Coordinates of C-alpha atoms and ligand atoms in Angstrom, one line a residue:
M1 CA -18.7 -17.5 -19.8
N2 CA -16.2 -17.6 -17.0
S3 CA -17.7 -16.1 -13.9
S4 CA -15.2 -17.4 -11.4
K5 CA -13.3 -14.9 -9.3
V6 CA -10.4 -17.3 -8.8
V7 CA -7.0 -16.8 -10.4
V8 CA -4.8 -19.9 -9.8
A9 CA -1.2 -18.9 -9.3
L10 CA 0.9 -21.4 -11.4
D11 CA 4.0 -21.0 -9.3
F12 CA 6.0 -24.0 -10.8
P13 CA 9.6 -24.2 -11.9
N14 CA 8.8 -25.7 -15.4
A15 CA 6.1 -25.8 -18.1
T16 CA 5.5 -29.6 -17.6
T17 CA 4.3 -29.3 -14.0
A18 CA 2.4 -26.1 -14.7
L19 CA 0.6 -27.6 -17.7
S20 CA -0.2 -30.9 -16.0
L21 CA -1.8 -28.9 -13.1
A22 CA -3.7 -26.8 -15.6
E23 CA -5.0 -29.9 -17.3
Q24 CA -6.7 -30.8 -14.1
L25 CA -8.5 -27.5 -13.9
D26 CA -11.5 -26.2 -15.9
P27 CA -10.8 -23.0 -18.0
D28 CA -14.5 -22.0 -17.4
G29 CA -14.1 -22.3 -13.6
C30 CA -11.0 -20.3 -13.0
R31 CA -8.2 -18.2 -14.6
V32 CA -4.5 -18.7 -14.2
K33 CA -1.4 -16.6 -13.3
V34 CA 2.0 -17.0 -14.8
G35 CA 4.7 -15.3 -12.8
K36 CA 8.4 -14.5 -13.1
E37 CA 9.8 -17.9 -12.2
L38 CA 7.8 -19.9 -14.7
F39 CA 8.1 -17.3 -17.4
T40 CA 11.8 -16.9 -16.9
R41 CA 12.3 -20.7 -17.1
S42 CA 9.7 -21.6 -19.8
G43 CA 9.2 -18.4 -21.7
P44 CA 6.2 -17.3 -23.7
E45 CA 5.5 -20.8 -25.0
V46 CA 3.9 -21.8 -21.7
V47 CA 1.7 -18.8 -21.9
R48 CA 0.7 -19.7 -25.5
Q49 CA -0.1 -23.2 -24.4
L50 CA -2.3 -22.0 -21.6
V51 CA -4.1 -19.7 -24.0
D52 CA -4.6 -22.5 -26.4
M53 CA -6.1 -24.5 -23.6
R54 CA -8.7 -21.7 -23.3
F55 CA -7.4 -20.2 -20.0
D56 CA -7.5 -16.5 -19.3
V57 CA -3.9 -15.8 -18.4
F58 CA -2.7 -13.2 -16.0
L59 CA 0.9 -12.4 -17.0
D60 CA 2.3 -11.3 -13.7
L61 CA 5.7 -9.8 -14.7
K62 CA 5.2 -6.4 -12.9
Y63 CA 6.8 -4.2 -15.6
Y64 CA 8.8 -1.2 -14.4
D65 CA 11.0 0.6 -16.9
I66 CA 11.0 3.7 -19.1
P67 CA 7.6 4.3 -20.8
N68 CA 8.7 3.3 -24.2
T69 CA 10.1 -0.1 -23.0
V70 CA 7.1 -0.9 -20.8
A71 CA 4.7 0.1 -23.7
H72 CA 6.5 -2.4 -26.0
A73 CA 6.5 -5.1 -23.3
C74 CA 2.7 -4.6 -22.9
A75 CA 2.2 -4.9 -26.7
A76 CA 4.2 -8.2 -26.6
A77 CA 2.0 -9.4 -23.8
A78 CA -1.2 -8.5 -25.7
D79 CA 0.2 -10.4 -28.7
L80 CA 0.4 -13.5 -26.6
G81 CA -3.3 -13.2 -26.0
V82 CA -3.2 -12.7 -22.2
W83 CA -6.2 -11.6 -20.3
M84 CA -4.4 -9.4 -17.7
V85 CA -1.0 -7.8 -17.4
N86 CA 0.6 -5.6 -14.7
V87 CA 3.0 -2.8 -14.1
H88 CA 4.4 -1.1 -11.1
A89 CA 2.6 2.1 -10.2
S90 CA 5.9 3.5 -8.9
G91 CA 7.0 3.7 -12.5
G92 CA 4.9 6.8 -12.6
R93 CA 2.2 8.5 -14.6
K94 CA 4.1 8.7 -17.9
M95 CA 4.9 5.0 -17.8
M96 CA 1.4 3.9 -17.0
E97 CA 0.0 6.2 -19.6
A98 CA 2.3 4.8 -22.2
A99 CA 1.1 1.3 -21.3
R100 CA -2.5 2.4 -21.4
K101 CA -2.1 3.9 -24.8
T102 CA -0.7 0.7 -26.1
L103 CA -3.4 -1.4 -24.6
S104 CA -6.4 0.7 -25.6
G105 CA -8.3 -1.6 -28.0
E106 CA -11.5 -3.4 -27.1
D107 CA -9.7 -6.8 -26.9
A108 CA -6.7 -5.4 -25.0
P109 CA -5.7 -7.2 -21.8
L110 CA -6.8 -5.7 -18.5
L111 CA -4.0 -3.4 -17.2
I112 CA -3.4 -3.6 -13.5
A113 CA -0.8 -1.8 -11.3
V114 CA 1.1 -3.0 -8.3
T115 CA 1.3 -0.4 -5.5
V116 CA 3.5 -1.2 -2.5
L117 CA 4.8 -4.8 -2.3
T118 CA 3.2 -6.5 0.7
S119 CA 6.7 -7.6 1.8
M120 CA 7.6 -4.0 2.6
D121 CA 6.9 -2.2 5.9
Q122 CA 7.3 1.4 7.1
S123 CA 11.1 1.1 7.6
D124 CA 11.6 -0.2 4.1
L125 CA 9.7 2.8 2.7
L126 CA 11.7 5.2 4.9
E127 CA 14.9 3.7 3.5
L128 CA 13.6 4.6 0.0
G129 CA 13.0 8.2 1.2
I130 CA 9.2 7.7 1.5
D131 CA 8.1 9.2 4.9
R132 CA 4.6 7.8 5.1
S133 CA 2.8 4.6 6.2
P134 CA 2.4 1.7 3.8
A135 CA -1.3 2.3 3.8
E136 CA -0.9 6.0 2.8
Q137 CA 1.5 5.0 0.1
V138 CA -0.8 2.3 -1.2
L139 CA -3.7 4.8 -1.5
R140 CA -1.5 7.4 -3.1
L141 CA -0.2 5.0 -5.8
A142 CA -3.7 3.5 -6.3
Q143 CA -5.1 7.0 -6.9
L144 CA -2.2 7.7 -9.3
A145 CA -2.9 4.4 -11.1
E146 CA -6.6 5.3 -11.5
A147 CA -5.7 8.8 -12.8
S148 CA -3.3 7.2 -15.3
G149 CA -6.0 5.0 -16.7
M150 CA -5.2 1.7 -15.1
D151 CA -8.0 -0.8 -14.8
G152 CA -7.2 -1.6 -11.2
V153 CA -4.5 -2.6 -8.7
V154 CA -3.1 -5.7 -7.0
C155 CA -3.6 -5.2 -3.2
S156 CA -3.6 -7.1 0.0
P157 CA -7.0 -8.1 1.5
Q158 CA -6.3 -5.7 4.3
E159 CA -6.3 -2.8 1.8
I160 CA -9.6 -3.6 0.1
T161 CA -11.8 -1.4 2.4
L162 CA -9.4 1.6 2.2
L163 CA -9.4 1.5 -1.5
R164 CA -13.1 0.8 -2.0
N165 CA -13.9 3.8 0.2
K166 CA -11.6 6.2 -1.8
I167 CA -11.6 4.9 -5.4
S168 CA -14.4 4.4 -7.9
P169 CA -16.3 1.1 -7.8
Q170 CA -15.3 0.3 -11.4
F171 CA -11.6 0.2 -10.3
R172 CA -10.6 -3.5 -10.1
L173 CA -9.0 -5.0 -7.0
V174 CA -6.9 -8.1 -7.4
T175 CA -6.0 -9.8 -4.1
P176 CA -3.5 -12.5 -3.2
G177 CA -3.1 -13.6 0.5
I178 CA -6.3 -15.7 0.3
R179 CA -6.7 -18.8 2.4
P180 CA -10.0 -20.9 2.5
A181 CA -10.8 -21.8 6.1
G182 CA -8.8 -24.8 7.3
T183 CA -6.0 -24.6 4.7
A184 CA -2.3 -24.1 5.4
H185 CA -1.2 -20.4 5.7
G186 CA 2.3 -21.2 4.4
D187 CA 4.3 -18.0 4.4
Q188 CA 1.2 -15.7 4.1
K189 CA 0.9 -13.7 7.3
R190 CA -2.2 -11.5 6.9
I191 CA -4.8 -13.6 5.2
M192 CA -8.5 -13.6 4.5
T193 CA -11.0 -16.2 3.3
P194 CA -12.3 -16.0 -0.4
A195 CA -15.8 -15.1 0.8
E196 CA -14.5 -12.3 3.2
A197 CA -12.3 -10.8 0.5
V198 CA -15.1 -10.7 -2.1
K199 CA -17.6 -9.3 0.4
L200 CA -15.2 -6.4 1.1
G201 CA -15.0 -5.7 -2.6
S202 CA -12.2 -7.8 -4.2
D203 CA -12.9 -8.6 -7.9
W204 CA -10.4 -11.4 -8.4
L205 CA -8.6 -13.7 -5.9
V206 CA -5.1 -14.9 -6.6
I207 CA -4.8 -18.3 -5.0
G208 CA -1.8 -20.6 -5.3
R209 CA -0.9 -23.4 -2.9
P210 CA -4.5 -24.1 -1.5
I211 CA -5.3 -25.3 -5.0
T212 CA -1.9 -26.3 -6.6
A213 CA -0.7 -28.3 -3.5
A214 CA -4.1 -29.9 -2.9
T215 CA -4.4 -33.7 -3.5
E216 CA -7.3 -32.9 -5.8
P217 CA -6.8 -29.4 -7.3
L218 CA -10.1 -29.4 -9.1
A219 CA -12.0 -30.4 -6.0
A220 CA -10.2 -27.6 -4.0
L221 CA -11.1 -25.0 -6.8
S222 CA -14.7 -26.2 -6.9
A223 CA -15.1 -25.9 -3.1
I224 CA -13.8 -22.2 -3.3
N225 CA -16.2 -21.4 -6.3
R226 CA -19.1 -23.0 -4.3
E227 CA -18.2 -20.9 -1.2
L228 CA -18.3 -17.8 -3.3
D229 CA -21.5 -18.7 -5.2
G230 CA -23.2 -19.5 -1.9
Ligands
C5P301 O1 0.4 -19.9 -2.8 P1 -0.2 -18.5 -2.5 O2 -1.7 -18.5 -2.5 O3 0.4 -17.9 -1.3 O4 0.2 -17.7 -3.8 C1 -0.1 -16.3 -3.9 C2 0.4 -15.8 -5.2 O5 0.3 -14.3 -5.2 C3 1.9 -16.0 -5.5 O6 2.1 -16.1 -6.9 C4 2.5 -14.7 -5.0 O7 3.8 -14.4 -5.6 C5 1.5 -13.7 -5.4 N1 1.5 -12.5 -4.6 C6 1.4 -12.5 -3.2 N2 1.5 -11.3 -2.5 C7 1.6 -10.2 -3.1 C8 1.7 -10.1 -4.5 C9 1.7 -11.3 -5.2 O8 1.3 -13.5 -2.5 N3 1.6 -9.0 -2.5

């Protein structure tokens, strides 16, 4: 049974490097995330290979399209055997409900929504005609995602408390922007340690470079798992 809360972001430009990193990890001690770059370069085959290696795969393609198209894309993701897939909450209730209807079986992947991209601030929202703060918009979209049957949302660690106070405890929170104490921040600005994020109520932590760029990725992952277990 995989009890780890860590999802390792395999942000690599090709399948060879992604798979060689994955080979150094333990599929019972983490999960992995395949995003747009790796998927666009290497296609579904790299996902199949990771699934064959017994990894739970989060396919992070953030679908946003008309309901019919998103539902079919979700079905294709489920056919690949992924553990989690995501859509943009901004695609609206009908789109999310169509995705939910497709992914309704017992073995269906978890279905997660993206609210406001953490790269966007108030002025970006205003330019889109949204006259409210990013936090207000995050809450609004998270509540819509919950009402549309999503299993949870991707959110920044700074949003965990807001969402945990307003949304049911079963709603899953998936948080990037995590940095173990003493590791490089890179381009992440507002960060939290793994233990802090879990204490506030995060269910899964998406962590890339602190593991993938470590000299010993398995040791870096094990240290994070130990921090969380302790
Ligand atoms: O290397 P690092 O730990 O910063 O990787 C974080 C991962 O989470 C990357 O795949 C990044 O694209 C993703 N992500 C993020 N911030 C968001 C949404 C996704 O860092 N708001």
